[in-house]
Coordinates of C-alpha atoms and ligand atoms in Angstrom, one line a residue:
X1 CA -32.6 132.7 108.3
X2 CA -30.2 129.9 106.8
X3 CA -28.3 132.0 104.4
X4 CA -26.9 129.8 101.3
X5 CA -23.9 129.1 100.0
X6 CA -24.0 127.8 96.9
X7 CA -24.3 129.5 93.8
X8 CA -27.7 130.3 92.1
X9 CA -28.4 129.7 88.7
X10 CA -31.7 129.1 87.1
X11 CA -34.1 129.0 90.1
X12 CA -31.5 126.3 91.9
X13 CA -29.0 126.2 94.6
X14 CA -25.8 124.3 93.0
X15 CA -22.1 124.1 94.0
X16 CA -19.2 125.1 91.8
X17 CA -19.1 122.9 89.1
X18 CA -15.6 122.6 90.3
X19 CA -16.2 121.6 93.8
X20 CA -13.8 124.9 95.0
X21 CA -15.5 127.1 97.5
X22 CA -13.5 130.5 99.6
X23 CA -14.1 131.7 103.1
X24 CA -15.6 134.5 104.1
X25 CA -13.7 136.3 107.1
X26 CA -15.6 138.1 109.8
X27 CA -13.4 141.5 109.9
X28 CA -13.7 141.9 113.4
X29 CA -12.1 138.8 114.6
X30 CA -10.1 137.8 111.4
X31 CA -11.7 134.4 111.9
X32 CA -13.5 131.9 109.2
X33 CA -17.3 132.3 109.2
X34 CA -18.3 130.1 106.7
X35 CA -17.2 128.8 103.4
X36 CA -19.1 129.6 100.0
X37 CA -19.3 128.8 96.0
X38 CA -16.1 129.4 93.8
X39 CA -17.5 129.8 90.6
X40 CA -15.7 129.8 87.6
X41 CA -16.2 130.1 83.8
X42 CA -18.3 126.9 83.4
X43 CA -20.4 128.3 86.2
X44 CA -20.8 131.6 84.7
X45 CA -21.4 130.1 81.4
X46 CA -24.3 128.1 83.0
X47 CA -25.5 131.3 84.6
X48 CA -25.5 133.5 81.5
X49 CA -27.3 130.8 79.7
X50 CA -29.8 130.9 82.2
X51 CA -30.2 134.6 82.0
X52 CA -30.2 134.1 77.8
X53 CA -33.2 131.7 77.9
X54 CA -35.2 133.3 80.6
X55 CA -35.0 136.9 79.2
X56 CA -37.6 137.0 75.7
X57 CA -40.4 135.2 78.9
X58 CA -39.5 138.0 81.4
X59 CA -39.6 141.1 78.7
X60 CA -43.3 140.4 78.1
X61 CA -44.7 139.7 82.1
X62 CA -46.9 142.1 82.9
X63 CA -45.8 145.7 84.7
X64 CA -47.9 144.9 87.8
X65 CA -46.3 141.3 88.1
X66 CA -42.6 142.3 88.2
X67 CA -43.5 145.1 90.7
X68 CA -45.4 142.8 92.5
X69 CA -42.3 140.5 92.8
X70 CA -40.5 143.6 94.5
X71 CA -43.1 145.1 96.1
X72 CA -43.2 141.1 98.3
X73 CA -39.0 141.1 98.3
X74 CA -39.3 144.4 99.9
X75 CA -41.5 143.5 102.6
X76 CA -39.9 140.8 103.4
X77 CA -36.7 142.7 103.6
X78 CA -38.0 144.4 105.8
X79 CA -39.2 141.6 107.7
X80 CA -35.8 140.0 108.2
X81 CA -33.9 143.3 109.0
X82 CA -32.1 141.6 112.1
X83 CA -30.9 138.5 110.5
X84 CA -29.6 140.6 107.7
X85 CA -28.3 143.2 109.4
X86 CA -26.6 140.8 111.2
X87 CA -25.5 139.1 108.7
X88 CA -23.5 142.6 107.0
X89 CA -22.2 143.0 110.5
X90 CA -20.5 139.4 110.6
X91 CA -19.3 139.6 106.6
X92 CA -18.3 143.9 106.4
X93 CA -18.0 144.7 110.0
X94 CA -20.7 147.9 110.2
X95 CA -22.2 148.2 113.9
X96 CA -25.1 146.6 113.8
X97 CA -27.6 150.5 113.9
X98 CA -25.5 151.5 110.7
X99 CA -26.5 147.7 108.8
X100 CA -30.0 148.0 110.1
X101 CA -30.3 151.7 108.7
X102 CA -28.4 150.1 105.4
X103 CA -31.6 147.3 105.6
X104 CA -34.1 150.0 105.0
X105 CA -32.4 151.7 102.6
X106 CA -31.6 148.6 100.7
X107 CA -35.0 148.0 100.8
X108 CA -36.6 151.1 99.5
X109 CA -34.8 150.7 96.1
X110 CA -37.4 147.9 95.9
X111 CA -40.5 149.7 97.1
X112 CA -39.1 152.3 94.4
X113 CA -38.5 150.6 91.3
X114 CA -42.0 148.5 92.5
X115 CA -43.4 151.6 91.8
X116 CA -41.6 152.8 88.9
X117 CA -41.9 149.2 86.6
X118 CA -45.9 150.2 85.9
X119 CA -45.1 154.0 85.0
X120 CA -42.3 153.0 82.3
X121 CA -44.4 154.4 79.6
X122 CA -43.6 156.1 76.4
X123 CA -44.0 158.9 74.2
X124 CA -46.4 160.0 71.1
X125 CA -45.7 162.8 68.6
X126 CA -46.1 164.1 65.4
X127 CA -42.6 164.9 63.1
X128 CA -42.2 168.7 62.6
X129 CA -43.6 169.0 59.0
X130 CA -46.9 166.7 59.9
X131 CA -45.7 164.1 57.7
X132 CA -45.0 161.5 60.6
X133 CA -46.6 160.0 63.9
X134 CA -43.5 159.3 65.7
X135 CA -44.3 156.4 68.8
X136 CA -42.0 155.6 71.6
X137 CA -41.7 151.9 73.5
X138 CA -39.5 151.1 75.8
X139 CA -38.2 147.8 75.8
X140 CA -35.8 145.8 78.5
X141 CA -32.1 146.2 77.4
X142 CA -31.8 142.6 77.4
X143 CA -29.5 140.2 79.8
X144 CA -27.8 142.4 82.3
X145 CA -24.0 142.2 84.2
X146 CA -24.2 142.9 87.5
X147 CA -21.0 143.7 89.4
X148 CA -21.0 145.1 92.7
X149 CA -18.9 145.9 95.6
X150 CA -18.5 144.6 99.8
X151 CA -19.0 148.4 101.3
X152 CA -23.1 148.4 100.8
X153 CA -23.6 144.6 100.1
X154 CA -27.3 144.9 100.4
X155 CA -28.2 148.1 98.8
X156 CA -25.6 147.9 96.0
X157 CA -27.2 145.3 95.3
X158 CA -31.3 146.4 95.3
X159 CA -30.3 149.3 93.3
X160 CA -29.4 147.4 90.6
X161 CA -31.4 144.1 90.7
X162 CA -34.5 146.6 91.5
X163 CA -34.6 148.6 88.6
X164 CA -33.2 145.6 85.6
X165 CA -36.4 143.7 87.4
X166 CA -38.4 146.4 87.2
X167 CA -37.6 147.4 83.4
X168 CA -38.1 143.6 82.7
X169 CA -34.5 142.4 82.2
X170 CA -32.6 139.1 83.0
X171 CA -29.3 139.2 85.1
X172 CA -25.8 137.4 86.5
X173 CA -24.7 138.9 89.7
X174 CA -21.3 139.1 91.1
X175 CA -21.1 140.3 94.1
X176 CA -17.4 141.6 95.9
X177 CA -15.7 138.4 97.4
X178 CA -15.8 139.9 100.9
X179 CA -19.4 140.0 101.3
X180 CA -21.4 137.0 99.0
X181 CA -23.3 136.3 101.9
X182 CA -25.8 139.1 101.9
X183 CA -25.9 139.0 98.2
X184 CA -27.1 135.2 98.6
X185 CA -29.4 136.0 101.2
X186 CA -30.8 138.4 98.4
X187 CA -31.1 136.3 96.0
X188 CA -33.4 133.3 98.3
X189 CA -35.5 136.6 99.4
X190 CA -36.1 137.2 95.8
X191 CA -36.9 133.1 94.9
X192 CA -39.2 133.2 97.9
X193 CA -40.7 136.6 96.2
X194 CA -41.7 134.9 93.5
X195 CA -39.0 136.1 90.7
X196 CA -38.7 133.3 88.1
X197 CA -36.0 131.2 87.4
X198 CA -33.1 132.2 85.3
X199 CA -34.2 136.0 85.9
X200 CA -31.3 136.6 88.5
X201 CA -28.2 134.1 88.5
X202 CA -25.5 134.8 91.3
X203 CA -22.0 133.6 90.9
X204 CA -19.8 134.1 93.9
X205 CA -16.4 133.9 93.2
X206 CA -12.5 134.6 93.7
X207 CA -11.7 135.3 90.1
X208 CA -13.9 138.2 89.1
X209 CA -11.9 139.0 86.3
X210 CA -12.4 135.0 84.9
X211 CA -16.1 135.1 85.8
X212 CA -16.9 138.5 84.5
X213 CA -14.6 138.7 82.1
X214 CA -16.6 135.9 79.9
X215 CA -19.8 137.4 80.4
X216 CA -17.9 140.8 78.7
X217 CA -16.8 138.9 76.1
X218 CA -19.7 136.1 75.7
X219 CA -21.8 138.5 73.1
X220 CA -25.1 137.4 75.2
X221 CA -25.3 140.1 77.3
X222 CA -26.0 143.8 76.7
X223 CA -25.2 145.8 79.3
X224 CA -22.6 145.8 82.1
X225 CA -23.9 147.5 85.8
X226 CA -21.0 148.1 88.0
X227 CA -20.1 150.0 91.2
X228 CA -16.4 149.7 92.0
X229 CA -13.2 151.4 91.8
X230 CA -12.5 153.8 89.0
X231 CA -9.2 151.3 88.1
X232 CA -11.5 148.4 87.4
X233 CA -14.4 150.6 86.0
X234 CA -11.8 151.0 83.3
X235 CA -10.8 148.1 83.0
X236 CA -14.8 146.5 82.4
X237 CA -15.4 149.5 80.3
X238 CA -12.8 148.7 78.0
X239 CA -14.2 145.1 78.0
X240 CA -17.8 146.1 77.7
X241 CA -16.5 147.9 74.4
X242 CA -15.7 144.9 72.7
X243 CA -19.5 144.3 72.2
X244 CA -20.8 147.6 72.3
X245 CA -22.5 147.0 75.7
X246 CA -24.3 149.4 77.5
X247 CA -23.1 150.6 80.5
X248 CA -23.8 152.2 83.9
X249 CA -20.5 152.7 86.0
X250 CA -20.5 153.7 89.5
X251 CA -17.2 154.8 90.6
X252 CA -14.8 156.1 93.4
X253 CA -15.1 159.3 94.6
X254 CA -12.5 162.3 96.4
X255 CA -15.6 164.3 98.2
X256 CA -14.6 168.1 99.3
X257 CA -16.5 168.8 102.2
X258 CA -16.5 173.0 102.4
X259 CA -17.3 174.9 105.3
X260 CA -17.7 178.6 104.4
X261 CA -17.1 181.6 106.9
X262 CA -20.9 181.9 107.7
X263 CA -21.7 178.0 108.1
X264 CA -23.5 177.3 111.1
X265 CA -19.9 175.4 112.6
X266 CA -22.4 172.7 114.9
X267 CA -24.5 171.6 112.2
X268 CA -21.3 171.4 109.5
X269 CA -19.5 169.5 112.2
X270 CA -23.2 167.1 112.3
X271 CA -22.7 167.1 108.6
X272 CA -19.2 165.7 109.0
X273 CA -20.0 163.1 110.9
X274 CA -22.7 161.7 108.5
X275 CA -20.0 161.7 105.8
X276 CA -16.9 160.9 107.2
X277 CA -17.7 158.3 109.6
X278 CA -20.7 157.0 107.8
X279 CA -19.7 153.1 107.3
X280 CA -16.5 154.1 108.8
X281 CA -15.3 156.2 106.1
X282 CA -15.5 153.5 103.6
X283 CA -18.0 154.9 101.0
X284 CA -17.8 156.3 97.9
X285 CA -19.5 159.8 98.6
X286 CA -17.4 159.7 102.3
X287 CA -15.9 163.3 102.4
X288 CA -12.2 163.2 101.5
X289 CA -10.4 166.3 102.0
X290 CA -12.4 169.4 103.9
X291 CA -11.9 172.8 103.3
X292 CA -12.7 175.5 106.2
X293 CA -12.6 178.8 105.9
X294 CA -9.4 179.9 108.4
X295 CA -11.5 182.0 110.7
X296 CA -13.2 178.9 111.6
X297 CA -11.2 176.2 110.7
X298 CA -9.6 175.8 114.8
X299 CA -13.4 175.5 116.0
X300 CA -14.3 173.2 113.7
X301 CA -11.4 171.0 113.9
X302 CA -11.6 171.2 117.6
X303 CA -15.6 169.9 117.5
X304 CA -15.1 167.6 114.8
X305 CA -12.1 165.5 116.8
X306 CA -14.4 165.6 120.1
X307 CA -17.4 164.2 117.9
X308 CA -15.3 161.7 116.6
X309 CA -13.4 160.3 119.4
X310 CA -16.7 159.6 120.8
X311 CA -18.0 157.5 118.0
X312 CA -18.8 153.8 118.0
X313 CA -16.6 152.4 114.6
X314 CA -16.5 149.0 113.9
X315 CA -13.4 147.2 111.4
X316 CA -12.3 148.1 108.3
X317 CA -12.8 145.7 105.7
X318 CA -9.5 143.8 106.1
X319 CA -5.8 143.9 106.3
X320 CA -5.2 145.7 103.1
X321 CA -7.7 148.2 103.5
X322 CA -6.4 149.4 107.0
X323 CA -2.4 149.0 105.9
X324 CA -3.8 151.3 103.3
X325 CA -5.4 154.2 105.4
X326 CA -2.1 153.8 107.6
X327 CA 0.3 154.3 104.9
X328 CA -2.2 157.6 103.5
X329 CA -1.7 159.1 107.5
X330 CA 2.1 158.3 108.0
X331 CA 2.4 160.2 104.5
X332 CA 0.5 163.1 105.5
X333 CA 2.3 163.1 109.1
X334 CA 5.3 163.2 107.4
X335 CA 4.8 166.0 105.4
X336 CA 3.7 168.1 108.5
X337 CA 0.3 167.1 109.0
X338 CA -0.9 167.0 113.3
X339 CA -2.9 164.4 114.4
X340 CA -5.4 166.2 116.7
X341 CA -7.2 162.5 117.6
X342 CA -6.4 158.9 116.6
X343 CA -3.6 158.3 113.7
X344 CA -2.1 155.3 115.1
X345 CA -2.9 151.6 114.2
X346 CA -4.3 149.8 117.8
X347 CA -3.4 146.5 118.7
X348 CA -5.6 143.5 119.2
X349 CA -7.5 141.1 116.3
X350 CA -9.7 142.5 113.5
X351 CA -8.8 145.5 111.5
X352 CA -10.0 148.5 113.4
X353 CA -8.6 152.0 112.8
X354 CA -9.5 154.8 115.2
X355 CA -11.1 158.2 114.1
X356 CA -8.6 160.3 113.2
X357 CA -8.4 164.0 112.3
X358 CA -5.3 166.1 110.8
X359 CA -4.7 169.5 110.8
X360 CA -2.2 171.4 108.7
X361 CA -2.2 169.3 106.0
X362 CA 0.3 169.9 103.3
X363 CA -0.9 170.1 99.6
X364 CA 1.2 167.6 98.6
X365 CA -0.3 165.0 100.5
X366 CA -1.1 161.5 98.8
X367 CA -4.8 161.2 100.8
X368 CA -5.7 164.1 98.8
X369 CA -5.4 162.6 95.6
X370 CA -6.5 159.1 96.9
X371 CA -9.9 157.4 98.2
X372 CA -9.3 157.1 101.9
X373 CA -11.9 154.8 102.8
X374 CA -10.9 154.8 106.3
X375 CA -12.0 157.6 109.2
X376 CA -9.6 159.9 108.3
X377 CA -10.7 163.4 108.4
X378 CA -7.9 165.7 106.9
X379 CA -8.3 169.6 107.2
X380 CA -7.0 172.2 105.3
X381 CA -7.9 176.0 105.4
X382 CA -9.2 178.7 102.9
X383 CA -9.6 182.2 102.6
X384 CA -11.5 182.9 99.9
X385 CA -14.1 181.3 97.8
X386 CA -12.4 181.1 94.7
X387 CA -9.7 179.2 96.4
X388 CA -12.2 177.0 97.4
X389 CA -13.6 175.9 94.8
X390 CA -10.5 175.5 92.4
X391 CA -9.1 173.2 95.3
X392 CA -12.3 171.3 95.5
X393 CA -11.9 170.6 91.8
X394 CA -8.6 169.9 91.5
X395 CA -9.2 166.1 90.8
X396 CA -10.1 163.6 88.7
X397 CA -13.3 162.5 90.4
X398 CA -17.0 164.3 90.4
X399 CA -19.2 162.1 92.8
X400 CA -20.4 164.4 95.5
X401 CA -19.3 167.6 97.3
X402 CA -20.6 168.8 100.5
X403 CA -20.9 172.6 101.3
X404 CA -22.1 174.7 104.2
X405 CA -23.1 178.2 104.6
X406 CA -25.7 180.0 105.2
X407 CA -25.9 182.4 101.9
X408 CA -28.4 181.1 99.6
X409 CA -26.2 183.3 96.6
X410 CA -22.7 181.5 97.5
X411 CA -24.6 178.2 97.7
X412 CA -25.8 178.1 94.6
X413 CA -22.6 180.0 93.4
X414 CA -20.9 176.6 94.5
X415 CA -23.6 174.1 93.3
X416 CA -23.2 175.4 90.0
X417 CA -19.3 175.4 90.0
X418 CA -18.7 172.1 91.7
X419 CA -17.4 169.3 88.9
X420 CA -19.9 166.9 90.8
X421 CA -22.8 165.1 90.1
X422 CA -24.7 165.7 93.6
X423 CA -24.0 168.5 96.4
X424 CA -24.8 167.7 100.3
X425 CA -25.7 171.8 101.2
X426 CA -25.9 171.6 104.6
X427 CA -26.5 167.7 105.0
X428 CA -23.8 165.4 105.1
X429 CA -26.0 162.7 103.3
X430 CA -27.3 162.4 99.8
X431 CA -28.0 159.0 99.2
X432 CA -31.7 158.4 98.2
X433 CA -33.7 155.8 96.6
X434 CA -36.1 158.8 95.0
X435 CA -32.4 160.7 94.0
X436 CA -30.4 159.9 90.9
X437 CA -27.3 158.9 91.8
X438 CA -24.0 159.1 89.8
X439 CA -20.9 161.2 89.2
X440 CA -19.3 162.9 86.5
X441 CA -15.5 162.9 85.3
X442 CA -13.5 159.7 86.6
X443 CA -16.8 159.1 89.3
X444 CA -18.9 157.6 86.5
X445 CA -21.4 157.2 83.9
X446 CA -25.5 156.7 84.3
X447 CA -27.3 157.5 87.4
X448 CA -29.0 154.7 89.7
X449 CA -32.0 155.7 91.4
X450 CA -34.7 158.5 91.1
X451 CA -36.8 158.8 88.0
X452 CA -34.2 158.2 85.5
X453 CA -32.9 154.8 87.3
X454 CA -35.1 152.3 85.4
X455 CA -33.8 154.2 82.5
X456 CA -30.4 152.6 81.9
X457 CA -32.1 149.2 81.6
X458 CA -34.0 150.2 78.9
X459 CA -33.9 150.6 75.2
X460 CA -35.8 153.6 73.0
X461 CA -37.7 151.9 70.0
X462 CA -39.5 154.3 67.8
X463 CA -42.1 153.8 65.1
X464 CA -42.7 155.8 62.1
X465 CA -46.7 156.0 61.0
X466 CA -46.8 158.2 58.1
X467 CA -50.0 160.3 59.0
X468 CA -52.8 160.3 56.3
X469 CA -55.5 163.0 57.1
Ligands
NAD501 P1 -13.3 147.0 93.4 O1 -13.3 147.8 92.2 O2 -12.0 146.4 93.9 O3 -14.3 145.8 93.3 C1 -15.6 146.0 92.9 C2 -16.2 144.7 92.3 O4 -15.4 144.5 91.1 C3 -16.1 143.5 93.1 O5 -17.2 142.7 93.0 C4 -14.8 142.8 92.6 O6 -14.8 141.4 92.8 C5 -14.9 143.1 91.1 N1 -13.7 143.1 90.4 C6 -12.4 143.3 90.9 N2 -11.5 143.1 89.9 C7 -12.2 142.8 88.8 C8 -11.8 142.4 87.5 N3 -10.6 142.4 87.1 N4 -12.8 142.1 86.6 C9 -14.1 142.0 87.0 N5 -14.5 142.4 88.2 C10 -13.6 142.7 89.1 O7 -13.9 147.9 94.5 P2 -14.2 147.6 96.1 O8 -12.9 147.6 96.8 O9 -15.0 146.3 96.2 O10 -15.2 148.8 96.5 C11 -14.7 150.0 96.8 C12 -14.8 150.9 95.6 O11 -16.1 151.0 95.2 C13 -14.4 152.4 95.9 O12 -13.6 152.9 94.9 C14 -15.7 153.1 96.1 O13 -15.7 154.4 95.9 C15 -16.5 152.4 95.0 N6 -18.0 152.6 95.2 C16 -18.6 153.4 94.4 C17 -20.0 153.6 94.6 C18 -20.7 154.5 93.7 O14 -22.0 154.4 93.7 N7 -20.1 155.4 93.0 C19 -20.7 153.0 95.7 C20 -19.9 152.1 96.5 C21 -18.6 151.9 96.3

């Protein structure tokens, strides 16, 4: 596959209209891999233009021919799993099984939303007095912001581009700086596919706030899809306000992961390993903080630090992101916190970290309040349920919580009572194309995925027929 590296706008391949480009740094050696596109505000201009223009076309294509657009993206995903897989291991660093698992997954968002774009459908009713038919359409939202981040540069990616397809919507994409190359792979799949021009306009770049700032303020488009951090969710939201976007927000997250006196301690230690080492910690539904119940907590701990000193890891993202998870361990250390495995920064090039478990945690401790985003596993105890759950929900964050036991009352007890917007209950992993996706409090607004996905990219119209019989 010869991945691109120019910016795409309108069906074309063009360079920045101000000749810049940036490199894009393998985080395993620290060395150059290539050099792509800087785009600026003329660029994104071009790009939202394109959108503008292609969009009142697009709205009106036919169901079947959008989903057949993703349905032939999908298999051809599929097709070219080893050169893109290959690809997210050379740009993000995740071993190469965890980018071909992220291939499939990145995929099915596709095969979903193929799927969903000829059921979008609509609703027929009559007002309560018999006066009124009331009729339903759903219509495309309109031109659509797409903003997403390096840790999933494939799948953050099909679960947004899937569903605005699918609902018959126009977009500019920007995807993270550390990982355009996937995203541009994405977006010649998609060409190849089919997909018109002007429907999907990529602008890689080093000023995101420049590039996606104007589309904010531009008036053109209507809605803003982002997955990020919660401090530049903010930031966008406040932005998006100016026009009275719509907007779907995908934010952090500070998972409790909660092992209960009657959890099956080998299958919540397999749990843990799904969501703490998944993509080396850096996700946003990676457990954050775990609670175990003290009559269990030394086995656990014990299993969990053999489990994970045998794992195959590949590098954090970059400098930053390991100085980061560093700082967050020498905090907790200090504070009294054992490291049972790992906990030290190795030497050598790229920006590995090693697994790393503490024990006796204090409460106090900043990686508690924070997004780790490293393989960082920090235990405290419990003794009763309560406990539990008020420490579980003692943040500002609701994305996902993870819980094991074997008492079908407690576990819905806790499903109910968890500020969250999904639960793991004995499965470390909740991510699914089928599952709506999303968080509440600081994690988030909308849901991605599942039957309500294709939702956020469209609008309600309703038609009043007075009714004459
Ligand atoms: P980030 O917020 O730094 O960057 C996300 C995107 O926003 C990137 O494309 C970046 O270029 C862009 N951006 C940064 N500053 C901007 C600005 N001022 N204006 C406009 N755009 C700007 O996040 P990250 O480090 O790339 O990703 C990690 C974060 O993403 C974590 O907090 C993680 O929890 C979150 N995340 C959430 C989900 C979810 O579904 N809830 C999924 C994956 C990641």
């Amino acid at each position: 596959m010869n991945t691109p590296t120019e910016l795409y706008i309108d069906g074309k391949w063009t360079p920045a209209k101000s000749g810049g480009t940036f490199e894009v740094e393998d985080p395993a050696t620290g060395q150059v891999l290539v050099s792509v596109a800087d785009g600026g505000v003329a660029d994104a201009e071009d790009a939202i233009r394109a959108a503008a223009s292609a969009q009142p076309e697009w709205g009106r294509t036919a169901p079947r021919a959008r989903s057949e657009i993703l349905r032939r993206a999908y298999e051809m995903i599929l097709e070219r799993t080893e050169e893109l897989a290959s690809l997210m291991t050379a740009e993000m660093g995740k071993p190469l099984v965890e980018a071909r698992g992220e291939v499939a997954y990145g995929a099915e968002f596709f095969r979903w939303f193929a799927e969903e774009a000829v059921r979008i459908g609509g609703d027929h009713t009559t007002t309560g007095d018999g006066s009124n038919r009331i009729v339903v359409t759903k219509e495309p939202v309109g031109p659509c912001v797409l903003v997403t981040p390096w840790n999933f540069p494939l799948a953050m990616g099909t679960r947004k581009i899937g569903p605005a397809v699918a609902a018959g919507c126009t977009m500019v994409f920007k995807p993270a700086e550390q990982t355009p190359l996937t995203a541009l792979a994405l977006g010649q799949i998609l060409d190849e596919a089919g997909l018109p021009p002007g429907v999907l306009n990529i602008v890689t770049t080093t000023d995101p706030g420049a590039v996606v700032g104007h589309w904010l303020a531009g008036g053109i488009a209507r809605k803003l899809s982002f997955t990020g951090s919660t401090e530049v969710g903010k930031l966008l939201l406040a932005q998006a306000a100016t026009n009275v976007m719509r907007t779907s927000m995908e934010l952090g997250g500070n998972a409790p992961f909660i092992v209960c006196a009657d959890a099956d301690v080998d299958r919540a230690v397999a749990g843990a390993m799904v969501a703490k080492l998944r993509n080396m910690g850096e996700a946003c539904t990676a457990a954050n903080r775990f609670y175990v119940h003290h009559t269990i907590a030394a086995e656990f701990a014990r299993k969990l630090a053999d489990a994970m000193a045998a794992a195959t890891l590949g590098p954090l993202i970059d400098d930053a992101g390991r100085s980061k998870v560093q700082r967050l361990v020498t905090d907790a250390v200090s504070r009294g916190a054992q490291a049972i495995t790992g906990g030290v920064t190795p030497a050598g090039p790229g920006y590995f970290y090693p697994p790393t478990v503490l024990v006796e945690v204090d409460r106090g401790s900043e990686l508690l309040r924070t997004e780790i985003f490293g393989p960082v596993a920090a235990i405290l105890t419990f003794d009763d349920d309560d406990a539990a759950l008020a420490a579980a929900n003692d943040t500002e964050w609701g994305l996902v919580g993870y819980l094991f036991t074997q008492d079908i009352d407690r576990a819905m007890r806790f499903s109910e009572l968890l500020e969250v917007g999904m639960v793991g209950l004995n499965t470390g992993l909740v991510s699914n194309p089928a599952a709506p996706f999303g968080g509440v409090k600081q994690s988030g607004l909308g849901r991605e995925g599942g039957r309500v996905g294709i939702d956020e990219f469209l609008e309600y119209k309703y038609l009043a027929i007075p009714r004459q019989i």
